[in-house]
Coordinates of C-alpha atoms in Angstrom, one line a residue:
M125 CA 0.2 -0.4 -0.2
P126 CA 1.6 3.9 -0.6
L127 CA 2.1 5.6 2.1
S128 CA -0.5 8.7 3.5
E129 CA 1.1 12.3 3.2
Q130 CA 1.5 11.7 7.6
E131 CA 3.2 8.4 6.9
L132 CA 6.0 10.0 4.8
I133 CA 6.3 13.3 6.8
R134 CA 6.8 10.8 10.1
R135 CA 9.7 8.1 8.5
Q136 CA 11.3 12.1 6.7
E137 CA 11.2 12.9 11.0
R138 CA 12.4 9.6 11.8
Q139 CA 15.3 10.1 9.9
Q140 CA 15.9 14.3 11.1
L141 CA 15.8 12.7 13.5
I142 CA 18.9 10.4 13.3
D143 CA 20.7 13.0 11.5
L144 CA 20.3 14.6 14.8
G145 CA 22.5 12.5 16.2
I146 CA 19.4 10.7 18.2
D147 CA 18.2 7.3 17.9
P148 CA 14.1 7.1 17.5
Y149 CA 14.6 4.0 19.3
P150 CA 16.8 3.3 22.2
A151 CA 17.8 0.7 24.0
N152 CA 19.1 2.1 27.1
L153 CA 16.5 2.1 30.0
F154 CA 14.6 5.0 30.6
E155 CA 14.3 5.3 34.8
V156 CA 10.2 6.1 35.3
N157 CA 9.5 7.0 39.4
T158 CA 5.8 8.0 39.3
T159 CA 2.8 8.0 36.9
A160 CA 0.5 10.7 35.6
N161 CA -2.3 9.5 37.8
Q162 CA -0.3 9.9 41.0
V163 CA 1.4 13.0 40.7
K164 CA -2.0 15.0 40.6
E165 CA -3.0 12.4 43.7
E166 CA 1.0 12.8 45.8
F167 CA 1.4 17.0 44.0
E168 CA 1.5 18.4 47.6
Q169 CA 3.8 16.3 48.5
L170 CA 6.0 16.3 45.4
E171 CA 5.6 20.0 45.0
G172 CA 9.2 22.2 45.3
Q173 CA 10.4 17.9 47.3
G174 CA 13.0 17.5 43.5
E175 CA 13.1 15.4 39.9
I176 CA 9.9 13.4 38.9
A177 CA 10.6 10.6 35.3
L178 CA 7.7 10.6 33.4
A179 CA 7.1 8.5 30.2
G180 CA 5.0 8.0 27.7
R181 CA 3.0 9.3 24.7
L182 CA 2.7 12.5 23.7
M183 CA -0.9 13.1 23.1
S184 CA -1.4 17.1 21.9
R185 CA 0.6 20.4 22.1
R186 CA 0.1 23.7 22.6
I187 CA 2.9 25.9 20.2
M188 CA 3.4 29.0 22.1
G189 CA 7.0 30.4 20.5
S190 CA 9.7 30.1 23.5
A191 CA 6.9 28.0 25.7
S192 CA 5.1 25.3 25.3
F193 CA 1.6 23.6 26.9
A194 CA 1.7 19.8 26.3
E195 CA -0.3 16.4 27.2
L196 CA 1.4 13.1 28.3
Q197 CA -0.3 10.1 28.4
D198 CA 0.8 6.9 29.8
A199 CA -1.3 3.7 31.8
S200 CA -2.6 5.5 34.6
G201 CA -3.6 9.3 32.3
R202 CA -2.9 12.0 31.4
I203 CA -0.7 15.0 33.1
Q204 CA 0.0 18.7 31.4
L205 CA 3.1 19.2 30.4
Y206 CA 4.9 22.9 30.7
L207 CA 8.3 23.4 28.0
K208 CA 10.1 26.5 28.9
R209 CA 13.2 26.9 26.0
D210 CA 15.8 28.5 28.2
E211 CA 14.8 25.4 31.0
L212 CA 15.0 22.5 28.6
C213 CA 18.1 24.3 26.8
P214 CA 19.7 26.1 29.5
D215 CA 23.2 25.7 26.8
D216 CA 22.6 28.2 23.6
D217 CA 22.4 25.3 21.5
K218 CA 18.5 25.7 21.4
T219 CA 17.7 22.1 18.9
L220 CA 16.0 20.0 21.8
Y221 CA 13.5 22.8 22.0
N222 CA 13.5 24.6 18.2
T223 CA 13.0 21.7 16.2
I224 CA 12.7 18.4 17.6
F225 CA 9.9 19.2 20.0
K226 CA 8.3 21.7 18.2
K227 CA 9.4 20.2 14.7
V228 CA 10.2 16.7 14.2
L229 CA 8.6 15.5 17.3
G230 CA 4.1 14.6 16.5
I231 CA 1.2 13.1 18.6
G232 CA 1.7 9.5 19.3
D233 CA 5.7 9.8 20.0
I234 CA 6.2 8.1 23.4
L235 CA 9.1 10.7 25.0
G236 CA 10.6 10.1 28.8
I237 CA 10.2 13.5 30.8
K238 CA 11.9 14.9 33.9
G239 CA 11.1 18.3 36.2
D240 CA 9.5 19.7 39.0
V241 CA 5.6 19.8 39.4
F242 CA 3.6 23.2 40.3
K243 CA 0.1 25.0 39.4
T244 CA -1.0 27.1 36.4
Q245 CA -2.4 30.1 37.3
S246 CA -5.6 27.9 36.0
G247 CA -5.5 25.8 39.0
E248 CA -4.1 22.3 36.7
I249 CA -1.2 20.2 38.0
T250 CA 1.3 20.9 35.7
V251 CA 5.0 19.3 35.4
N252 CA 7.5 21.7 34.2
V253 CA 9.7 20.0 32.1
K254 CA 14.1 20.2 32.3
S255 CA 14.8 17.0 30.0
L256 CA 13.2 15.4 26.6
K257 CA 14.4 11.9 25.9
V258 CA 12.9 10.5 22.5
L259 CA 11.8 6.8 23.4
S260 CA 9.8 5.7 20.4
K261 CA 8.9 7.5 17.0
S262 CA 6.0 6.6 16.2
L263 CA 5.6 6.0 12.3
R264 CA 1.3 6.1 12.1
P265 CA -0.9 9.1 12.9
L266 CA -3.4 7.9 16.1
P267 CA -6.6 9.4 15.8
I268 CA -7.5 12.9 17.3
V269 CA -10.6 12.9 19.1
K270 CA -12.3 16.5 19.9
E271 CA -14.0 16.9 22.7
T272 CA -16.0 20.1 22.7
V273 CA -19.5 20.9 25.8
D274 CA -22.5 21.2 25.2
E275 CA -25.2 23.9 25.3
Q276 CA -26.6 22.0 28.4
G277 CA -22.4 21.1 30.0
N278 CA -21.9 17.7 28.6
K279 CA -19.0 16.5 27.3
V280 CA -19.5 15.8 23.1
Q281 CA -16.6 13.2 21.3
H282 CA -16.1 14.9 17.8
D283 CA -13.7 12.8 15.1
A284 CA -13.8 9.8 18.0
F285 CA -12.1 6.3 17.3
S286 CA -15.5 4.2 17.0
D287 CA -16.4 1.8 14.3
P288 CA -16.8 -1.3 16.0
E289 CA -15.3 -3.5 13.2
Q290 CA -12.2 -1.5 13.4
R291 CA -11.7 -1.3 17.4
Y292 CA -11.6 -4.6 17.8
R293 CA -9.4 -5.3 15.0
Q294 CA -6.7 -2.3 16.3
R295 CA -6.7 -2.7 20.1
Y296 CA -4.2 -1.5 20.4
V297 CA -5.0 2.3 19.0
D298 CA -8.3 1.8 20.9
L299 CA -6.8 1.1 23.4
I300 CA -4.1 4.8 23.1
V301 CA -7.3 6.8 22.5
N302 CA -10.5 5.8 24.6
P303 CA -9.8 5.9 27.8
K304 CA -12.7 3.5 29.1
V305 CA -11.9 1.1 27.1
R306 CA -8.9 0.6 28.8
D307 CA -10.9 1.2 32.3
T308 CA -13.8 -1.9 31.1
F309 CA -9.9 -4.5 30.6
V310 CA -8.6 -3.6 34.4
K311 CA -12.3 -4.2 35.6
R312 CA -12.2 -8.2 33.9
T313 CA -9.2 -8.4 35.8
Q314 CA -9.8 -7.1 38.9
L315 CA -13.2 -10.0 38.1
V316 CA -10.9 -12.9 37.9
N317 CA -8.7 -12.0 40.4
S318 CA -12.1 -11.3 42.4
L319 CA -12.9 -14.7 41.2
R320 CA -9.7 -16.7 42.0
G321 CA -9.0 -15.3 45.6
F322 CA -13.0 -15.8 46.4
L323 CA -11.8 -20.2 45.8
S324 CA -9.4 -20.4 46.5
N325 CA -9.7 -18.9 49.9
K326 CA -12.8 -21.6 50.5
G327 CA -9.0 -24.2 50.5
Y328 CA -10.0 -25.7 46.6
L329 CA -6.6 -25.8 44.2
E330 CA -6.1 -24.5 41.3
V331 CA -5.2 -26.6 38.4
E332 CA -4.7 -26.8 34.9
T333 CA -5.6 -29.8 32.3
P334 CA -5.3 -30.0 28.4
V335 CA -6.2 -27.8 25.7
L336 CA -5.1 -30.8 23.0
Q337 CA -7.5 -33.0 23.7
P338 CA -7.8 -36.0 21.9
I339 CA -12.0 -37.0 22.3
Y340 CA -13.8 -33.6 22.8
G341 CA -16.0 -33.4 25.7
G342 CA -17.9 -31.6 29.0
A343 CA -20.4 -30.0 26.4
S344 CA -22.2 -30.0 23.6
A345 CA -20.7 -28.1 20.7
R346 CA -18.4 -28.5 17.5
P347 CA -14.9 -28.6 17.9
F348 CA -11.6 -27.5 16.2
K349 CA -9.6 -30.1 14.9
T350 CA -5.8 -30.4 14.2
H351 CA -3.5 -33.2 13.7
H352 CA -0.1 -33.7 16.4
N353 CA 2.2 -34.7 13.4
S354 CA 5.2 -37.3 16.1
L355 CA 2.2 -38.8 17.3
D356 CA 0.0 -38.7 13.8
M357 CA -3.2 -38.4 15.6
T358 CA -5.8 -36.0 15.7
L359 CA -6.6 -34.3 18.4
Y360 CA -9.3 -31.4 19.6
L361 CA -8.9 -28.1 20.7
R362 CA -11.4 -28.8 24.5
I363 CA -14.2 -27.6 24.4
A364 CA -14.3 -28.1 28.6
N365 CA -12.6 -29.1 30.8
E366 CA -15.1 -30.6 32.6
L367 CA -13.8 -34.7 32.2
Y368 CA -10.5 -33.4 33.0
L369 CA -10.9 -32.2 36.5
K370 CA -13.4 -34.8 37.5
R371 CA -10.8 -37.7 37.3
L372 CA -9.0 -35.0 39.7
I373 CA -12.4 -35.6 42.1
V374 CA -11.8 -39.4 41.1
G375 CA -7.8 -39.0 41.6
G376 CA -8.5 -38.2 45.5
F377 CA -8.8 -34.3 45.1
E378 CA -11.8 -32.7 46.9
G379 CA -12.2 -29.2 45.1
V380 CA -10.4 -28.6 41.8
F381 CA -10.8 -24.9 39.9
E382 CA -9.3 -23.9 36.3
F383 CA -9.6 -20.9 34.8
A384 CA -9.7 -22.4 31.0
K385 CA -9.4 -21.0 27.5
D386 CA -12.2 -22.8 25.8
F387 CA -12.8 -23.3 22.1
R388 CA -16.4 -24.1 20.0
N389 CA -16.7 -23.9 16.2
E390 CA -19.3 -21.9 15.5
G391 CA -21.6 -18.8 14.8
M392 CA -20.4 -15.8 16.1
S393 CA -22.5 -13.0 17.6
R394 CA -22.4 -10.2 20.3
F395 CA -22.6 -13.1 23.1
H396 CA -20.4 -15.6 21.4
N397 CA -17.1 -15.8 20.6
P398 CA -15.3 -19.1 19.1
E399 CA -12.3 -18.8 22.0
F400 CA -13.7 -17.8 25.5
T401 CA -12.8 -17.9 29.2
Q402 CA -14.7 -19.7 32.0
V403 CA -13.8 -20.7 35.3
E404 CA -14.7 -24.2 36.1
L405 CA -15.3 -25.5 39.8
Y406 CA -15.4 -28.8 41.6
V407 CA -16.2 -29.7 45.1
A408 CA -16.4 -34.0 46.4
Y409 CA -19.4 -34.8 48.5
K410 CA -21.6 -31.2 47.6
D411 CA -24.6 -30.8 45.2
Y412 CA -25.9 -28.5 43.6
E413 CA -28.4 -26.9 45.8
W414 CA -25.1 -26.0 47.7
M415 CA -23.9 -25.2 45.1
M416 CA -26.2 -22.3 44.1
D417 CA -26.3 -20.7 47.4
L418 CA -21.6 -20.4 46.9
V419 CA -23.0 -18.9 43.5
E420 CA -24.9 -16.3 44.4
E421 CA -22.0 -16.0 48.1
M422 CA -19.4 -15.6 44.4
V423 CA -21.0 -13.2 42.4
E424 CA -22.5 -10.9 45.4
Q425 CA -18.5 -10.7 46.5
S426 CA -17.6 -10.4 42.5
A427 CA -19.5 -7.2 42.6
M428 CA -18.7 -5.4 45.9
D429 CA -15.0 -5.9 45.2
L430 CA -15.9 -4.6 41.7
H431 CA -18.2 -2.0 42.4
G432 CA -18.1 -1.3 46.1
A433 CA -22.4 -2.3 45.8
T434 CA -24.5 -4.9 44.8
K435 CA -26.3 -3.5 42.4
V436 CA -24.8 -3.1 38.6
T437 CA -26.4 -0.3 35.9
V438 CA -26.8 -2.1 32.9
G439 CA -27.6 -0.6 29.8
S440 CA -31.4 0.8 31.3
H441 CA -31.2 -2.0 33.9
Q442 CA -29.7 -1.7 37.3
I443 CA -29.3 -4.8 38.3
D444 CA -28.8 -6.3 42.0
F445 CA -26.3 -9.6 42.5
K446 CA -27.5 -8.8 46.5
R447 CA -28.9 -12.8 47.7
P448 CA -30.8 -14.3 47.4
W449 CA -31.2 -15.2 44.0
K450 CA -35.4 -15.7 42.8
R451 CA -35.2 -20.1 41.6
F452 CA -38.1 -21.0 39.1
T453 CA -37.9 -24.7 38.0
M454 CA -37.4 -25.1 33.8
F455 CA -40.7 -25.8 33.3
E456 CA -42.2 -23.6 36.0
A457 CA -40.8 -21.0 33.7
I458 CA -41.6 -22.1 30.7
E459 CA -45.5 -22.3 31.7
H460 CA -44.9 -18.9 33.4
F461 CA -43.6 -16.7 30.1
T462 CA -45.4 -18.6 28.0
E463 CA -49.0 -20.2 29.7
I464 CA -48.5 -23.7 28.3
D465 CA -47.0 -26.8 30.3
I466 CA -45.1 -28.8 28.5
S467 CA -44.1 -30.9 31.8
N468 CA -45.1 -34.5 29.8
M469 CA -44.8 -33.7 26.3
D470 CA -43.6 -36.2 24.5
E471 CA -41.3 -35.5 21.7
E472 CA -44.3 -34.7 19.3
S473 CA -46.3 -32.6 20.7
L474 CA -43.3 -30.7 21.7
R475 CA -42.2 -29.5 18.7
E476 CA -46.1 -28.7 17.4
T477 CA -45.8 -26.6 20.4
A478 CA -42.5 -24.9 19.2
V479 CA -44.2 -24.2 15.7
K480 CA -47.0 -22.8 18.0
L481 CA -44.9 -20.7 19.6
N482 CA -42.5 -19.5 16.1
V483 CA -39.6 -21.4 17.7
P484 CA -37.1 -22.3 14.6
I485 CA -36.4 -25.7 15.4
D486 CA -34.5 -28.5 12.5
P487 CA -35.7 -31.9 12.0
S488 CA -32.5 -33.4 13.4
M489 CA -33.7 -32.2 17.0
G490 CA -34.5 -34.4 19.9
K491 CA -36.6 -33.2 22.7
G492 CA -33.7 -32.0 24.7
K493 CA -32.4 -29.6 22.0
L494 CA -36.5 -28.7 21.6
I495 CA -37.2 -27.4 25.1
D496 CA -33.8 -26.0 25.0
E497 CA -35.2 -23.9 21.7
I498 CA -38.3 -22.1 23.2
F499 CA -36.5 -22.2 27.2
G500 CA -33.8 -19.7 24.8
E501 CA -36.5 -17.7 23.1
K502 CA -39.3 -17.4 25.3
C503 CA -37.7 -16.9 28.8
E504 CA -33.8 -16.6 28.6
P505 CA -34.6 -12.3 27.3
N506 CA -37.3 -12.2 29.8
L507 CA -34.3 -12.8 33.1
I508 CA -33.2 -9.7 33.8
Q509 CA -32.2 -10.2 37.2
P510 CA -30.5 -12.6 38.2
T511 CA -31.8 -15.8 38.3
F512 CA -31.7 -20.0 39.0
I513 CA -33.3 -22.4 36.3
T514 CA -33.0 -25.4 38.0
D515 CA -34.5 -28.8 37.3
Y516 CA -33.2 -29.5 33.9
P517 CA -34.5 -32.9 31.3
V518 CA -32.5 -35.6 31.8
E519 CA -32.3 -35.7 27.6
M520 CA -30.7 -32.1 27.8
S521 CA -28.2 -33.1 30.5
P522 CA -25.6 -36.4 29.8
L523 CA -23.5 -35.5 32.1
A524 CA -26.6 -34.0 35.1
K525 CA -27.7 -37.0 37.5
K526 CA -30.7 -37.4 38.0
H527 CA -33.7 -36.1 39.9
R528 CA -33.6 -37.6 43.4
S529 CA -37.6 -36.6 43.5
K530 CA -38.6 -35.8 39.7
P531 CA -38.2 -38.5 37.7
G532 CA -37.0 -37.9 33.4
L533 CA -35.3 -34.1 35.2
V534 CA -31.4 -34.3 36.8
E535 CA -30.0 -31.7 39.6
R536 CA -29.1 -28.9 36.7
F537 CA -28.9 -25.1 37.5
E538 CA -27.8 -22.5 35.0
A539 CA -27.7 -18.9 36.3
I540 CA -29.5 -16.5 33.6
C541 CA -28.7 -13.0 34.4
N542 CA -29.6 -9.7 31.8
G543 CA -31.2 -12.5 29.7
K544 CA -28.2 -15.0 28.7
E545 CA -26.8 -17.4 31.0
I546 CA -23.5 -16.6 33.4
C547 CA -23.3 -20.2 34.4
N548 CA -24.9 -23.6 34.2
A549 CA -24.0 -26.2 37.7
F550 CA -25.0 -29.8 38.2
S551 CA -24.8 -32.3 41.0
E552 CA -22.8 -34.3 38.6
L553 CA -23.6 -38.1 37.0
N554 CA -21.5 -40.9 39.2
D555 CA -22.6 -43.6 38.2
P556 CA -20.7 -45.5 35.2
I557 CA -23.3 -47.3 33.5
D558 CA -26.0 -44.8 32.8
Q559 CA -23.4 -42.4 31.9
R560 CA -22.2 -45.0 30.0
Q561 CA -26.2 -45.6 28.6
R562 CA -25.9 -41.6 28.2
F563 CA -23.2 -41.1 26.2
E564 CA -25.1 -43.6 23.9
Q565 CA -27.9 -42.1 23.6
Q566 CA -25.7 -38.8 22.1
L567 CA -24.3 -40.9 19.7
E568 CA -27.6 -42.0 18.7
L569 CA -28.3 -38.1 18.3
G570 CA -25.1 -37.3 16.4
K571 CA -26.4 -40.5 13.7
R572 CA -29.9 -37.9 13.3
G573 CA -27.7 -34.6 12.1
D574 CA -27.1 -33.1 14.9
D575 CA -23.2 -31.9 15.4
E576 CA -23.5 -30.6 19.1
A577 CA -23.6 -33.4 20.3
M578 CA -21.0 -35.1 22.7
V579 CA -19.2 -38.1 21.7
L580 CA -18.1 -41.7 24.6
D581 CA -15.0 -40.7 26.1
E582 CA -13.7 -44.7 27.5
D583 CA -11.1 -43.5 30.0
F584 CA -14.1 -40.9 31.6
L585 CA -15.9 -43.9 31.5
R586 CA -12.5 -46.2 33.3
A587 CA -12.4 -43.3 35.6
L588 CA -15.7 -43.3 37.0
E589 CA -15.5 -46.9 37.1
Y590 CA -13.2 -46.4 40.4
G591 CA -15.0 -44.3 42.1
M592 CA -16.0 -41.1 42.0
P593 CA -17.3 -39.1 45.3
P594 CA -20.8 -37.7 45.5
T595 CA -19.6 -34.2 43.2
A596 CA -21.0 -30.3 42.4
G597 CA -19.2 -28.9 39.0
L598 CA -19.9 -25.6 37.7
G599 CA -19.3 -23.9 34.6
V600 CA -19.0 -19.9 34.6
G601 CA -18.5 -17.8 31.6
I602 CA -15.9 -15.6 32.3
D603 CA -17.4 -13.4 29.1
R604 CA -20.4 -12.9 29.2
L605 CA -20.2 -11.9 33.3
C606 CA -17.3 -9.3 32.9
M607 CA -20.3 -7.5 30.2
I608 CA -22.2 -7.4 32.9
M609 CA -20.1 -5.8 35.1
T610 CA -18.8 -3.7 32.5
D611 CA -22.2 -2.2 31.6
S612 CA -20.6 -4.1 27.9
N613 CA -22.5 -4.0 24.5
S614 CA -20.5 -7.1 23.0
I615 CA -18.3 -9.6 23.5
Q616 CA -16.0 -8.3 21.8
D617 CA -15.5 -5.6 24.4
V618 CA -14.2 -7.8 27.0
I619 CA -12.0 -9.3 25.2
F620 CA -8.5 -8.1 23.9
F621 CA -8.4 -9.2 20.1
P622 CA -11.6 -10.8 19.3
Q623 CA -11.7 -13.6 16.8
M624 CA -12.0 -11.6 13.0
K625 CA -12.8 -12.3 9.9
P626 CA -9.7 -11.5 7.6
E627 CA -9.2 -7.9 6.7
K628 CA -9.9 -6.9 3.8
K629 CA -7.0 -6.0 1.2
E630 CA -7.7 -3.1 -1.5
V631 CA -6.1 -4.6 -4.3
V632 CA -4.3 -2.0 -5.5
A633 CA -2.9 -1.5 -9.3
S634 CA 0.3 -1.7 -11.1
I635 CA 2.3 1.5 -12.3
A636 CA 1.6 -1.0 -15.8
D637 CA -2.1 -0.7 -15.0
Y638 CA -1.7 2.8 -14.8
V639 CA 0.1 3.4 -18.0
D640 CA -2.6 1.3 -19.4
L641 CA -5.3 3.6 -18.5
G642 CA -3.1 6.2 -20.8
I643 CA -1.7 8.1 -17.2
S644 CA 2.4 8.5 -18.2
E645 CA 4.5 6.9 -16.1
D646 CA 5.9 10.5 -14.9
L647 CA 2.2 11.3 -13.6
V648 CA 1.8 7.7 -11.3
P649 CA 3.2 8.5 -8.2
V650 CA 1.1 11.9 -8.9
V651 CA -1.6 9.8 -8.7
Q652 CA -1.3 7.5 -5.6
K653 CA 0.0 10.8 -3.9
L654 CA -3.9 11.8 -4.0
G655 CA -4.9 8.4 -2.9
L656 CA -6.2 7.2 -5.9
N657 CA -4.7 3.4 -5.5
T658 CA -7.0 1.7 -8.0
I659 CA -8.1 2.1 -11.7
E660 CA -11.9 1.8 -9.8
Q661 CA -10.8 4.8 -7.7
V662 CA -9.7 6.7 -10.3
K663 CA -12.2 6.6 -12.7
S664 CA -14.3 7.1 -10.3
V665 CA -13.4 11.2 -9.9
A666 CA -14.6 14.0 -11.9
A667 CA -12.1 14.7 -14.9
N668 CA -12.4 18.5 -14.2
K669 CA -11.4 16.8 -10.5
L670 CA -8.9 14.8 -11.5
F671 CA -7.3 17.6 -13.9
N672 CA -7.2 19.9 -10.9
D673 CA -6.0 17.4 -8.3
V674 CA -3.4 16.0 -10.5
C675 CA -2.3 19.9 -11.5
G676 CA -1.8 20.5 -8.4
M677 CA -0.4 18.2 -6.8
R678 CA 2.9 17.8 -9.1
K679 CA 3.4 21.4 -8.5
K680 CA 3.2 20.7 -4.6
M681 CA 6.0 17.4 -5.0
K682 CA 7.5 19.7 -6.9
L683 CA 8.3 17.9 -10.0
K684 CA 8.7 20.3 -12.2
E685 CA 10.8 18.0 -15.1
V686 CA 6.9 16.2 -15.0
K687 CA 4.7 17.6 -17.8
N688 CA 0.9 18.1 -16.4
P689 CA -1.6 16.6 -18.5
T690 CA -4.1 18.1 -20.6
L691 CA -8.0 17.9 -19.9
D692 CA -8.7 15.6 -22.5
E693 CA -5.8 13.2 -21.5
V694 CA -7.3 13.1 -18.3
I695 CA -11.2 13.0 -19.0
Q696 CA -10.1 9.7 -21.5
W697 CA -8.4 8.6 -18.1
V698 CA -12.0 8.0 -17.0
S699 CA -14.0 7.2 -20.0

């Protein structure tokens, strides 16, 4: 791709630094002793107490002759700088200020500065810069986000870097120019630390299990497939870590958990990313009712750790995580929102009910999948406050224990919040004969075309045959919980680098393509400088405008030896 005018200028500035004997990317460290935020918070202690050292990105400049103001941004925020030529350059050589700062540096360059702090007449805390060092020259211009205040006193942003695809693709730029994005990811880490601390303080052991698995299991989902060359075998990226964690319970650990990257080869939406994070927990000698109490306590504590309160604002809703949460059985929830009792329906009746309710279904769906679709369409979106949905049909839950008192159901719950599942839990199935039969039923669904049906894992069955104690298991979706805790509209907003379609690369015309159009080879750089990098772009410009632009750019580029085209020639280019 031809470089833009700004990119060319910045490369020239880089060379100017080198010509002045300044390395634009020095290797030696720059010792920092404070941050922008610390300076503001500790101003009273720092004022008059000597030199501070800061490093960060130059975000704005106001040059006023022999003195200037600028803004420096580090990881903690922004702070104003004051640069006075004779203090920055006390000797006769004023190059650092007159040439480097005023002419060679640009927005986005990374600098190290040293100086002392003071307050301006307007009361703004500022660093009086005594020395300045170039740490990294930026070769691409940053988007400049301008901010004004409207008549109501509200801040209004202009030229914001807000296009979602650009933001997700260039997260590094997003983090530089949109401070709220940085705050979201800081809160994500705080959320993970809160959950990890809660589970560790309960005495449970954090473990690691394989990401590459010979048999995928622990959930109903399509896997990503790969090949191990040395072993000459097919492996799968895990869709869940459940079956390995249960093996550890068989081995004698009584409480284990893992923060895991899982991978599901499924559709993408604002609630689904093919690579996602969840924490799974398994505790021996417990059941799903005990686990519901633990989930309430854990998520309530996380809200307190992040927000200092149990209430969190999400869009137009205020969600309260204070215990206890509301509870419905799955059949109760469906009857509550549809006024239809499906508890005794067979597969055909469920199919007819789904059609009646305008729920999309297909012939591969068995009884469990039909119930799941009805619940997902008619109930889930209405559950805004945290709610437990319990007692699922056995067909929906191949790894859960049969209900102790309700035939045909299993001891399972999901927590739904803001219309989406945030966690899933069971009293875990530990009867190896029952488990084998459930796996075999899943194989039959697979034969009917259900590509999310579970596969039979003989080694896991062998582990169960050694005996697994009664166990409660839990999986919490970190990304979705983080969406709620940070009031984010999309899962892509809480994942640093979400999966994206390949970036469309513009096919740039060759010199021969321009010449075939009738443009002389001498004029090709002029046309490219105008940003007309494809033949389609050239032809899209009106002939008169293109003629004037080419003549003007040739003059600006000082190409005196290159002849201007005639208007008739330009008309031929675009015809």
